[in-house]
Amino acid sequence: MSAEATNPEARSEARPELRRRGRTRLDLRRLGRAALLGPTSRDRLPDAIGHVAEAHRAHHPDADLSILRRAYVLAESSHRGQMRKSGEPYITHPLAVTLILAELGAETTTLTASLLHDTVEDTEVTLDQVREEFGDEVCFIVDGVTKVEKIDYGAAAEPETFRKMLVATGNDVRVMSIKLADRLHNMRTLGVMRPDKQARIAKVTRDVLIPLAERLGVQALKTELEDLVFAILHPEEYEHTRALIAAHAGERDPLPAIAESVRVVLREAGIHAEVLVRPRHFVSVHRISRKRGELRGSDFGRLLILVGENADCYGVLGELHTCFTPVVSEFKDFIAVPKFNLYQSLHTAFATSDGHVAEVIVRTRQMHRVAEAGVVALGNPYATAAATAAAAAPGGTAGSAEACADPYEERVDPTRPGWLSRLLDWQQSAPDPDTFWSVLRAELAQDREITVFRADGGAPATISLPGGASCIDAAYAQYGEAAHGCIGARVNGRLTSLTSRLSDGDTVQLLLAHDASSGPSADWLEHAHTPAARIAISSWLKAHPDGAAATTTAARAPLSVVGARGGGGNAVADLPDATVRLAGCCTPVPPDAVAGFVVRGGAVTVHRVQCAAVAQMRSLGRTSVAVHWRATADCRVTLLAESFGRPHLLADLTEAIAREGVEVVSATVEPPVEQRVRHSYTLQLPDATGLPALMRAMRDVPGVYDVSRA
């Protein structure tokens, strides 16, 4: 961590506009010297962490600060004599990281670990000492952060470091919270680094850490990191954006007046709400300027409305849309459908009478806390009543009885997002660092998540996937490497190809071949979006080069139905002496709704009204004839059966048909393609009402996954 430390004052003086509004950035150099030189009374916290204590008490009024004092004393004494590259005492770094987390509302255990996060890596302090003094939970987190930082893999350092970081984060999201705060402070103090090193660190921050901050919901860290990266990687565009913001500062801002109008409207409606003007950060202004061109005064900020209850959010929305002109395309409801990173809010926009358009965010105060701090605001996900009592006891340890010896032991984290669980699954099978790195970046680029339901009733009942995922992704998410044998899927009850994209709320039934030698085809990679699917498919294709060629067999030839019906069966046309034929393309049977058309030779062909040929006949101007069914019940129909290839399948299907008392007029079996076999049967039924039961009986034959009308 110390390798990225430089001068914080140089950064703050060069970029004063990046300071957080409402709180002056602390002079950490002065605090660090005070920590080294000033005496500390045993009955109060050292002056150097007084600001940390103040910020912590603002979120946790009843917090026991004695453990923070002990952690600070150990950190200061162990880092004494160590200096950052800027020449300031090293203790300023863990102090700054801890203050960032305290302002976000992190609980005491996280702050304690943050103060100590460099001690095991950079000093003589051991994990056993941390465990003995502060308990297993703090030890667990410190060890997780240490394992992220102390590994050096040469050219593969970044990929392997982030692989370890993911594992540590999966075991405890507080490890990632500390890592993000650590990177933010290092980005704030990056000024004296060589330009090439600044660019390298900024690119890694942009590609991995900012998306991770977004996915963990820590917007306060994400937005500042975005601005710092923007200033380093795009200095010209940054300066242009800064000039736009500076020019706007000298003009009249319409948003305060609009905010006051909103306050009046809500006050008259009896809704207790806090209406704030929320300035956009640099990257947001840059994006808006690229999207809209010339910016207006209201484009430099948004209105933030905070209320007490969820119902009040919708009450505010109703008043805004009633009293102002809403911009319908800007409305989004993230309360009813939260984002994958826990984010909840209502987004809308309205136009004022003088032509300004104000964007509005409506949320409860609790939603606001989570939107700003994400998983940091959720506290200790592993806390129990016993652990809380132990932490509160004088001299007690902060944490539960988690073993520190193995910080990567799997623990159940109720706050772990689904995307993080997926990353933990596939990172184990990534064949090399380069593959891991490229796939990780592709996964983090996904900004939307969907949920699909399993039709087989298995557990878990739902599968979380990134937006744009296909049935292939669902197969590997559900079955792992067994999905190599997947040959098809039903989506919402309808048979579809594996390459079909899924939508939020779809019900998916995946069809697996029983042949263990079956495998994916190379074109699956074009439709696989999740890392798990892509890595598994690539590994199989690499291990089975001959099998890959075999699975890319040409598409099956169009089915030729044998025994197409030439007679009219039970159909009667309202045309005397006309020959009636039932169309082989749709095989109508009683009581299907049908339509008849006169074709060459004066014959009448009967189709189901849903048949595509009906529209074609009408477009060609063919004469339509009314058709009805006779009272007799027997009929003839052609059915298609899709199945996995296996011995005796044809005999079993024929036996099932015979048990229903149905006569087989003709049958055709196509050659297997990718372990799938298609059968066609032309059948004579004694009673048309028995057709649904017949189709169910055929579907019940082992290996058959679909039966449909021709």
XYZ file of C-alpha atoms in Angstrom:
710
model
C 0.000 0.000 0.000
C 2.822 2.385 0.870
C 4.109 2.171 -2.707
C 1.176 4.317 -3.847
C 1.460 6.951 -1.123
C 2.415 10.502 -2.033
C 1.597 14.050 -0.988
C -2.077 14.682 -0.047
C -1.669 18.454 0.117
C -0.446 18.661 -3.462
C -3.569 16.901 -4.672
C -5.985 18.928 -2.543
C -4.394 22.224 -3.620
C -4.406 21.252 -7.286
C -7.996 20.007 -7.224
C -9.835 22.034 -4.543
C -13.135 21.413 -6.277
C -12.842 17.693 -5.511
C -13.140 18.277 -1.782
C -16.286 16.880 -0.271
C -18.826 19.599 0.278
C -19.820 20.258 3.839
C -16.612 18.946 5.487
C -13.138 20.412 5.158
C -10.563 17.805 4.314
C -8.352 17.189 7.321
C -4.692 18.149 7.377
C -3.476 14.601 7.849
C 0.174 15.670 7.834
C -0.427 17.873 10.896
C -2.415 15.114 12.591
C 0.322 12.596 11.912
C 2.985 14.792 13.486
C 0.745 15.388 16.482
C 0.364 11.642 16.821
C 4.110 11.205 16.867
C 5.084 14.138 19.107
C 2.095 14.934 21.308
C 1.488 13.190 24.630
C -1.601 11.006 24.935
C -3.616 10.729 28.117
C -4.659 7.199 28.996
C -8.215 8.270 29.760
C -9.067 9.770 26.371
C -8.566 9.113 22.682
C -5.426 10.506 21.060
C -6.034 13.839 19.332
C -5.027 12.342 15.993
C -8.093 10.092 15.853
C -10.498 12.524 17.461
C -11.974 13.245 14.027
C -12.457 9.521 13.430
C -14.239 9.195 16.767
C -16.441 12.198 15.981
C -17.440 10.790 12.573
C -18.052 7.329 14.060
C -20.222 8.646 16.879
C -22.326 10.574 14.338
C -23.480 7.212 12.910
C -23.147 5.045 16.037
C -23.816 7.193 19.131
C -23.434 4.270 21.542
C -20.224 2.847 20.064
C -17.476 1.824 22.485
C -14.415 3.781 21.362
C -11.914 2.087 23.664
C -11.042 -0.528 21.056
C -10.317 2.237 18.510
C -7.934 3.842 20.970
C -6.087 0.574 21.506
C -5.927 -0.066 17.750
C -4.584 3.418 17.089
C -1.907 3.103 19.780
C -0.721 -0.212 18.274
C -0.780 1.138 14.710
C 1.060 4.356 15.628
C 3.736 2.597 17.640
C 4.301 -0.132 15.034
C 4.509 2.333 12.109
C 6.664 4.817 14.063
C 9.683 5.801 12.011
C 8.080 4.743 8.708
C 7.486 7.560 6.227
C 5.443 7.862 3.082
C 7.039 8.867 -0.194
C 5.962 12.441 0.419
C 7.938 12.474 3.658
C 4.981 12.465 6.047
C 4.529 9.922 8.860
C 3.048 6.668 7.606
C 0.354 6.661 10.298
C -1.459 9.343 8.286
C -2.465 6.693 5.740
C -4.373 4.253 8.001
C -5.876 7.292 9.771
C -7.168 8.670 6.461
C -8.535 5.294 5.343
C -10.307 4.851 8.677
C -11.782 8.360 8.519
C -13.212 7.644 5.053
C -14.952 4.536 6.367
C -16.116 6.302 9.542
C -17.777 9.022 7.476
C -19.587 6.304 5.501
C -20.951 4.812 8.731
C -18.797 1.684 9.051
C -19.161 -0.202 12.337
C -16.462 -0.383 14.995
C -14.962 -3.710 13.904
C -14.334 -2.408 10.384
C -12.694 0.778 11.699
C -10.491 -1.220 14.062
C -9.307 -3.468 11.231
C -8.792 -0.417 9.011
C -6.426 1.186 11.537
C -4.448 -2.076 11.640
C -4.721 -3.062 7.977
C -1.028 -2.402 7.200
C 0.511 -3.508 10.484
C 0.918 -7.202 9.681
C 2.208 -6.461 6.170
C 4.612 -3.602 6.958
C 5.612 -4.001 10.628
C 6.666 -6.622 13.165
C 3.071 -7.081 14.415
C 1.793 -10.641 13.880
C -1.703 -11.997 13.344
C -1.479 -13.787 16.676
C -0.938 -10.445 18.383
C -3.909 -8.943 16.558
C -6.077 -11.900 17.524
C -5.009 -11.795 21.166
C -5.577 -8.059 21.482
C -8.640 -7.486 19.275
C -10.321 -10.822 18.705
C -10.897 -13.215 15.847
C -13.129 -10.975 13.741
C -10.635 -8.120 13.472
C -7.880 -10.689 12.866
C -9.950 -12.245 10.086
C -10.379 -8.923 8.259
C -6.770 -7.794 8.718
C -5.515 -11.127 7.389
C -7.843 -10.865 4.404
C -6.550 -7.386 3.518
C -2.948 -8.511 4.081
C -3.302 -11.464 1.702
C -4.641 -9.123 -0.949
C -1.649 -6.815 -0.720
C 1.450 -8.879 -0.001
C 1.494 -11.083 -3.106
C 3.839 -10.288 -5.988
C 3.412 -12.258 -9.208
C 5.549 -10.170 -11.504
C 3.789 -9.473 -14.798
C 0.632 -11.154 -13.494
C 0.599 -9.116 -10.268
C -2.611 -7.201 -10.911
C -4.734 -10.184 -12.076
C -3.560 -12.409 -9.235
C -3.909 -9.630 -6.671
C -7.492 -9.025 -7.694
C -8.229 -12.730 -7.763
C -7.121 -12.881 -4.115
C -9.095 -9.734 -3.416
C -12.256 -11.326 -4.782
C -11.793 -14.391 -2.619
C -11.200 -12.272 0.458
C -14.199 -10.090 -0.394
C -16.396 -13.128 -0.847
C -15.538 -14.252 2.658
C -16.151 -10.819 4.164
C -17.305 -7.760 2.206
C -15.604 -5.545 4.793
C -12.249 -6.549 3.280
C -13.293 -4.878 0.033
C -14.601 -1.839 1.931
C -11.146 -1.274 3.393
C -9.484 -1.905 0.020
C -11.714 0.681 -1.685
C -11.049 3.301 1.008
C -7.339 2.499 0.780
C -7.338 3.031 -2.986
C -9.315 6.271 -2.641
C -6.745 7.750 -0.275
C -3.889 6.611 -2.512
C -5.642 8.169 -5.531
C -6.048 11.410 -3.593
C -2.313 11.400 -2.914
C -1.005 10.288 -6.307
C 0.525 13.647 -7.263
C 4.270 12.927 -6.946
C 4.203 9.571 -8.714
C 5.732 9.257 -12.178
C 3.108 9.903 -14.886
C 3.364 6.346 -16.207
C 2.712 4.878 -12.753
C -0.154 7.296 -12.178
C -1.721 6.128 -15.451
C -1.247 2.432 -14.596
C -2.859 2.781 -11.179
C -5.666 4.908 -12.602
C -6.448 2.343 -15.325
C -6.682 -0.512 -12.825
C -8.892 1.669 -10.643
C -11.116 2.459 -13.628
C -11.358 -1.103 -14.929
C -11.829 -3.015 -11.684
C -12.168 -1.017 -8.481
C -14.728 1.524 -9.694
C -17.026 -1.232 -11.072
C -16.593 -3.146 -7.804
C -17.501 -0.022 -5.816
C -20.581 0.347 -8.019
C -21.587 -3.263 -7.484
C -21.108 -2.998 -3.747
C -23.261 0.144 -3.790
C -20.601 2.446 -2.321
C -21.499 5.439 -4.489
C -19.662 7.975 -2.321
C -16.342 6.231 -3.020
C -17.187 5.411 -6.612
C -17.949 8.996 -7.659
C -14.770 10.441 -6.150
C -12.668 7.653 -7.656
C -14.249 8.384 -11.048
C -13.301 12.057 -10.813
C -9.717 11.312 -9.765
C -9.259 8.780 -12.579
C -10.852 11.215 -15.038
C -8.331 13.913 -14.077
C -5.364 11.572 -14.643
C -6.405 9.674 -17.781
C -8.275 12.485 -19.578
C -6.649 15.742 -18.443
C -7.893 17.853 -21.383
C -11.513 16.761 -21.009
C -11.192 17.185 -17.254
C -9.993 20.764 -17.635
C -12.827 21.489 -20.090
C -15.362 20.111 -17.611
C -13.832 22.096 -14.773
C -14.136 25.242 -16.907
C -17.814 24.483 -17.530
C -18.455 24.074 -13.797
C -16.498 27.257 -12.990
C -18.473 29.229 -15.573
C -21.736 27.890 -14.146
C -20.674 28.950 -10.638
C -20.702 32.580 -11.792
C -24.221 32.358 -13.193
C -27.614 32.206 -11.529
C -28.481 28.619 -10.665
C -32.186 27.875 -11.285
C -32.221 24.746 -9.101
C -32.513 26.492 -5.679
C -35.654 28.306 -6.851
C -37.078 25.076 -8.288
C -36.272 23.310 -5.003
C -38.195 25.968 -3.076
C -41.204 25.500 -5.383
C -41.086 21.770 -4.667
C -40.915 22.424 -0.917
C -44.047 24.567 -1.130
C -45.901 21.888 -3.104
C -44.978 19.121 -0.658
C -45.700 21.269 2.399
C -49.193 22.046 1.082
C -49.709 18.324 0.432
C -48.785 17.524 4.039
C -45.700 15.490 3.083
C -42.713 15.964 5.385
C -39.671 15.954 3.118
C -36.182 17.394 2.874
C -35.445 18.885 -0.567
C -31.770 19.325 -1.418
C -29.865 20.493 -4.483
C -27.283 17.816 -5.282
C -24.477 19.051 -7.587
C -23.236 16.609 -10.196
C -19.676 15.388 -9.920
C -17.174 15.955 -12.728
C -17.695 12.717 -14.663
C -21.467 13.145 -14.497
C -21.241 16.685 -15.927
C -18.935 15.387 -18.668
C -21.407 12.634 -19.611
C -24.340 15.051 -19.666
C -22.426 17.497 -21.846
C -21.615 14.763 -24.360
C -25.237 13.633 -24.367
C -26.958 17.025 -24.592
C -24.340 19.316 -26.093
C -24.763 22.809 -24.657
C -25.643 22.652 -20.964
C -28.309 24.679 -19.200
C -28.196 25.798 -15.586
C -30.360 22.938 -14.352
C -28.041 20.360 -15.925
C -25.326 20.893 -13.308
C -27.280 19.263 -10.505
C -30.322 17.285 -9.454
C -32.918 17.576 -6.735
C -32.696 15.015 -3.930
C -35.885 14.545 -1.903
C -35.613 12.568 1.343
C -38.710 11.267 3.142
C -39.467 8.945 6.034
C -41.407 6.024 4.529
C -41.615 4.142 1.233
C -45.211 5.265 0.721
C -44.096 8.902 0.990
C -41.821 8.379 -2.024
C -44.820 7.622 -4.209
C -46.759 10.473 -2.594
C -43.967 12.872 -3.595
C -43.967 11.415 -7.108
C -47.726 11.982 -7.448
C -47.455 15.607 -6.336
C -44.561 16.326 -8.697
C -46.344 14.809 -11.681
C -49.547 16.650 -10.803
C -48.105 20.122 -10.204
C -45.368 20.086 -12.848
C -45.025 18.694 -16.371
C -43.334 15.272 -16.071
C -40.786 13.970 -18.561
C -42.207 10.467 -18.847
C -39.126 8.915 -20.464
C -37.034 9.814 -17.408
C -39.139 7.886 -14.874
C -37.545 4.816 -13.257
C -38.785 2.892 -10.229
C -35.837 1.338 -8.389
C -37.899 0.905 -5.223
C -40.229 -1.745 -6.617
C -37.332 -3.229 -8.623
C -34.053 -2.512 -6.754
C -30.772 -2.565 -8.635
C -28.374 -5.458 -8.077
C -26.247 -3.318 -5.727
C -29.083 -2.704 -3.210
C -29.827 0.734 -4.710
C -33.417 1.967 -4.258
C -34.873 5.297 -5.409
C -37.469 6.841 -7.665
C -36.025 8.788 -10.596
C -38.085 11.303 -12.508
C -37.800 14.687 -14.220
C -40.179 17.567 -14.802
C -40.238 20.766 -16.842
C -40.879 24.147 -15.250
C -42.876 27.001 -16.763
C -39.689 28.846 -17.772
C -38.329 25.885 -19.736
C -35.902 24.332 -17.239
C -35.890 20.554 -16.806
C -35.112 19.362 -13.289
C -34.045 15.780 -12.631
C -35.282 14.426 -9.302
C -34.273 11.540 -7.033
C -36.775 10.501 -4.354
C -35.803 8.100 -1.577
C -36.150 7.466 2.142
C -33.323 8.423 4.493
C -32.452 4.758 4.964
C -32.340 4.285 1.178
C -30.070 7.320 0.990
C -27.672 5.824 3.538
C -27.480 2.561 1.613
C -27.202 4.378 -1.740
C -24.176 6.324 -0.491
C -22.401 3.658 1.552
C -23.719 0.369 0.096
C -22.479 -2.700 1.965
C -20.539 -0.444 4.363
C -23.886 0.764 5.742
C -25.027 -2.802 6.478
C -22.644 -3.223 9.407
C -21.281 -6.603 10.477
C -23.082 -9.311 8.473
C -21.861 -12.016 10.847
C -22.775 -10.369 14.145
C -24.766 -12.428 16.628
C -26.248 -11.474 19.941
C -23.397 -13.216 21.746
C -20.777 -11.516 19.619
C -22.379 -8.120 20.139
C -22.452 -8.649 23.877
C -18.810 -9.730 23.875
C -17.792 -6.688 21.866
C -19.640 -4.372 24.245
C -18.089 -5.886 27.371
C -15.102 -4.057 28.928
C -11.934 -5.522 27.524
C -13.973 -7.791 25.276
C -13.028 -8.728 21.764
C -14.678 -7.248 18.712
C -16.138 -10.065 16.735
C -17.452 -13.541 16.634
C -15.597 -16.797 17.096
C -14.524 -17.048 13.487
C -11.185 -18.818 13.087
C -8.384 -16.548 11.964
C -6.104 -19.390 10.885
C -7.875 -19.762 7.543
C -9.320 -16.402 6.433
C -10.520 -17.936 3.147
C -12.760 -20.487 4.805
C -16.271 -20.210 3.343
C -18.646 -18.217 5.534
C -22.317 -17.522 4.951
C -22.705 -13.808 4.268
C -26.334 -12.655 3.999
C -25.204 -9.430 2.332
C -23.165 -11.129 -0.403
C -24.616 -10.082 -3.783
C -25.395 -12.791 -6.324
C -22.834 -11.453 -8.796
C -20.094 -11.837 -6.182
C -21.041 -15.460 -5.584
C -20.785 -16.069 -9.338
C -17.322 -14.491 -9.459
C -16.174 -16.686 -6.605
C -17.393 -19.756 -8.470
C -15.748 -19.099 -11.818
C -12.457 -17.599 -10.585
C -11.450 -21.074 -9.360
C -11.656 -22.486 -12.875
C -9.959 -19.620 -14.733
C -7.062 -21.368 -16.526
C -4.570 -18.482 -16.389
C -4.234 -14.905 -15.106
C -4.823 -13.324 -18.521
C -8.107 -15.186 -18.992
C -9.162 -14.302 -15.465
C -8.328 -10.637 -16.011
C -10.137 -10.278 -19.348
C -13.218 -12.152 -18.173
C -13.305 -10.203 -14.896
C -13.334 -6.905 -16.769
C -16.090 -8.134 -19.078
C -18.171 -9.267 -16.093
C -17.731 -5.973 -14.261
C -18.763 -4.073 -17.392
C -22.245 -5.564 -17.021
C -24.431 -3.009 -15.250
C -27.750 -4.880 -15.173
C -28.882 -8.137 -13.600
C -31.890 -10.348 -14.323
C -33.537 -13.146 -12.369
C -34.990 -16.241 -14.065
C -36.977 -19.049 -12.466
C -36.307 -22.781 -12.698
C -39.207 -24.770 -14.086
C -38.057 -28.030 -12.475
C -38.748 -26.811 -8.947
C -35.171 -27.426 -7.843
C -33.249 -25.386 -5.319
C -32.398 -22.605 -5.591
C -35.638 -21.651 -7.302
C -34.080 -18.653 -9.067
C -30.936 -18.011 -11.096
C -29.326 -14.552 -11.161
C -27.654 -13.627 -14.441
C -26.245 -10.474 -16.049
C -28.463 -8.628 -18.496
C -28.265 -10.079 -22.014
C -27.585 -13.613 -20.761
C -28.736 -16.563 -22.871
C -30.029 -20.046 -22.110
C -26.393 -21.194 -22.358
C -25.511 -18.975 -19.404
C -28.472 -20.306 -17.432
C -27.388 -23.885 -18.161
C -23.865 -23.388 -16.793
C -25.155 -21.384 -13.820
C -27.498 -24.271 -12.912
C -25.527 -27.380 -13.854
C -21.862 -26.351 -14.030
C -19.821 -28.584 -16.338
C -22.795 -30.930 -16.752
C -24.231 -28.201 -19.008
C -21.852 -29.432 -21.733
C -24.645 -31.884 -22.584
C -27.387 -29.258 -22.835
C -29.260 -29.550 -26.142
C -32.188 -27.203 -25.758
C -34.431 -25.258 -23.421
C -38.010 -24.334 -22.744
C -38.560 -20.680 -21.927
C -41.963 -19.904 -20.470
C -43.141 -23.328 -21.621
C -42.059 -22.962 -25.248
C -39.191 -24.876 -26.845
C -36.401 -22.542 -27.908
C -32.757 -22.630 -28.886
C -29.929 -22.377 -26.376
C -28.803 -19.123 -27.944
C -32.055 -17.335 -27.063
C -31.653 -14.337 -24.773
C -33.464 -14.372 -21.464
C -35.525 -11.598 -19.922
C -36.126 -10.757 -16.300
C -38.783 -13.086 -14.852
C -38.554 -15.835 -17.507
C -39.135 -19.449 -16.483
C -36.428 -21.764 -17.857
C -36.333 -25.529 -18.232
C -33.009 -26.813 -19.546
C -32.804 -30.078 -21.513
C -29.712 -32.243 -20.996
C -28.575 -35.150 -23.167
C -27.953 -38.474 -21.460
C -24.816 -39.134 -23.515
C -21.768 -38.291 -21.397
C -19.662 -37.741 -24.518
C -21.762 -34.821 -25.766
C -20.279 -31.347 -25.564
C -20.726 -27.719 -26.580
C -20.148 -26.361 -30.047
C -17.717 -23.550 -30.809
C -20.485 -21.081 -31.669
C -21.741 -21.255 -28.070
C -18.970 -18.812 -27.174
C -20.668 -16.147 -29.301
C -23.794 -16.360 -27.137
C -22.272 -16.976 -23.690
C -21.992 -13.863 -21.515
C -21.083 -15.127 -18.049
C -17.478 -15.951 -17.122
C -18.498 -19.385 -15.838
C -19.994 -20.339 -19.197
C -17.197 -18.911 -21.325
C -14.405 -20.485 -19.286
C -16.124 -23.885 -19.145
C -16.851 -23.910 -22.896
C -13.327 -22.792 -23.806
C -11.787 -25.428 -21.552
C -13.928 -28.204 -23.064
C -13.175 -27.145 -26.647
C -9.458 -27.020 -25.885
C -9.547 -30.504 -24.347
C -11.721 -31.996 -27.135
C -10.580 -30.544 -30.483
C -12.085 -33.504 -32.362
C -15.299 -33.335 -30.403
C -15.627 -29.643 -31.214
C -15.538 -30.408 -34.918
C -18.116 -33.140 -34.522
C -20.571 -30.939 -32.674
C -20.646 -28.336 -35.412
C -22.643 -30.614 -37.683
C -24.663 -28.951 -40.382
C -28.209 -28.067 -39.534
C -30.825 -30.783 -39.930
C -32.617 -30.945 -43.266
C -36.243 -29.806 -43.224
C -38.574 -32.509 -41.965
C -40.463 -34.395 -44.681
C -43.713 -35.735 -43.267
C -44.520 -39.190 -44.607
C -48.108 -40.166 -45.155
C -49.518 -36.650 -45.575
C -53.230 -36.802 -45.734
C -54.971 -36.541 -49.055
C -58.505 -36.993 -47.728
C -60.707 -34.521 -45.971
C -61.296 -36.618 -42.865
C -64.200 -35.109 -40.928
C -64.043 -31.732 -42.673
C -66.976 -30.639 -44.873
C -66.714 -27.624 -47.188
C -69.726 -25.457 -48.114
C -69.016 -26.092 -51.790
C -71.014 -28.899 -53.485
C -69.027 -31.768 -54.995
C -65.676 -30.200 -54.034
C -62.808 -32.460 -52.969
C -61.682 -31.622 -49.449
C -58.091 -32.124 -48.283
C -56.634 -31.474 -44.805
C -53.389 -29.531 -45.074
C -50.303 -31.463 -44.041
C -48.565 -28.274 -42.855
C -50.838 -27.772 -39.838
C -52.858 -31.044 -39.653
C -56.178 -29.667 -38.405
C -58.389 -31.913 -36.276
C -61.725 -31.376 -34.533
C -62.475 -29.029 -32.849
C -59.782 -26.733 -34.352
C -60.994 -23.483 -35.906
C -60.338 -23.953 -39.626
C -60.436 -22.090 -42.927
C -60.742 -23.522 -46.458
C -59.332 -22.240 -49.724
C -59.994 -23.326 -53.313
C -56.748 -24.433 -54.955
C -55.824 -25.665 -58.425
C -58.214 -28.322 -59.721
C -61.139 -27.007 -57.675
C -60.137 -28.829 -54.467
C -60.562 -27.201 -51.075
C -57.568 -27.297 -48.718
C -58.366 -26.955 -45.019
C -55.936 -25.194 -42.640
C -56.012 -24.211 -39.029
C -56.738 -20.479 -38.822
C -53.392 -19.934 -37.022
C -51.466 -21.534 -39.899
C -49.077 -19.217 -41.734
C -50.451 -20.535 -45.044
C -53.814 -18.870 -44.331
C -52.333 -15.365 -44.559
C -50.416 -16.380 -47.672
C -53.563 -17.751 -49.352
C -55.453 -14.547 -48.612
C -52.611 -12.392 -49.956
C -52.712 -14.421 -53.202
C -56.449 -13.811 -53.548
C -57.455 -17.460 -53.190
C -61.179 -18.003 -52.765
C -62.156 -18.647 -49.140
C -64.705 -21.376 -48.403
C -66.541 -21.997 -45.119
C -65.623 -25.350 -43.548
C -67.147 -27.255 -40.620
C -66.573 -30.608 -38.927
C -68.825 -33.642 -39.189
C -70.379 -35.099 -36.074
C -68.170 -38.207 -36.291
C -65.335 -38.179 -33.749
C -62.457 -39.965 -35.513
C -59.622 -37.939 -37.081
C -56.116 -38.176 -38.461
C -53.222 -36.046 -37.201
C -49.443 -35.766 -37.583
C -47.354 -35.328 -34.422
C -43.669 -34.457 -34.063
C -41.679 -35.887 -31.142
C -38.276 -34.429 -30.113
C -36.123 -36.703 -27.951
C -32.655 -37.678 -26.848
C -31.162 -40.572 -28.747
C -31.256 -43.893 -26.887
C -31.849 -47.601 -27.676
C -35.457 -48.840 -27.989
C -36.884 -45.318 -28.101
C -38.978 -45.978 -31.230
C -40.424 -49.150 -29.704
C -41.311 -47.359 -26.463
C -43.021 -44.524 -28.323
C -45.001 -46.916 -30.511
C -46.099 -48.864 -27.416
C -47.252 -45.651 -25.709
C -49.292 -44.735 -28.774
C -50.851 -48.202 -28.951
C -51.862 -48.054 -25.266
C -53.987 -45.008 -26.091
C -55.882 -47.018 -28.727
C -54.450 -44.994 -31.622
C -53.491 -46.434 -35.031
C -50.090 -45.543 -36.506
C -50.587 -44.767 -40.207
C -46.919 -43.947 -40.844
C -43.780 -43.041 -38.892
C -40.482 -41.400 -39.820
C -37.294 -41.117 -37.721
C -34.577 -38.679 -38.787
C -30.845 -39.355 -38.220
C -29.586 -38.069 -34.823
C -28.058 -34.579 -34.736
C -26.173 -33.478 -31.591
C -27.722 -36.361 -29.600
C -31.239 -35.265 -30.612
C -33.693 -37.297 -32.650
C -36.859 -36.084 -34.365
C -39.798 -38.470 -35.014
C -42.947 -37.811 -37.041
C -46.099 -39.935 -36.670
C -49.247 -39.799 -38.751
C -51.960 -41.236 -36.497
C -55.609 -42.208 -36.815
C -57.489 -41.321 -33.616
C -60.872 -42.901 -32.815
C -61.844 -39.694 -30.975
C -60.323 -36.227 -31.453
C -60.859 -35.428 -27.767
C -58.159 -37.995 -26.928
C -55.408 -35.978 -28.632
C -54.210 -34.105 -25.469
C -53.981 -37.376 -23.515
C -52.050 -39.000 -26.365
C -49.519 -36.138 -26.463
C -49.064 -36.360 -22.686
C -48.459 -40.112 -22.908
C -45.803 -39.584 -25.580
C -44.074 -36.872 -23.485
C -43.949 -39.288 -20.540
C -41.728 -41.690 -22.482
C -38.172 -41.406 -21.055
C -35.974 -39.278 -23.291
C -38.823 -37.405 -24.991
C -38.759 -33.694 -24.161
C -41.316 -32.276 -26.618
C -44.354 -33.419 -28.606
C -46.182 -31.012 -30.898
C -48.553 -30.872 -33.827
C -46.857 -30.806 -37.216
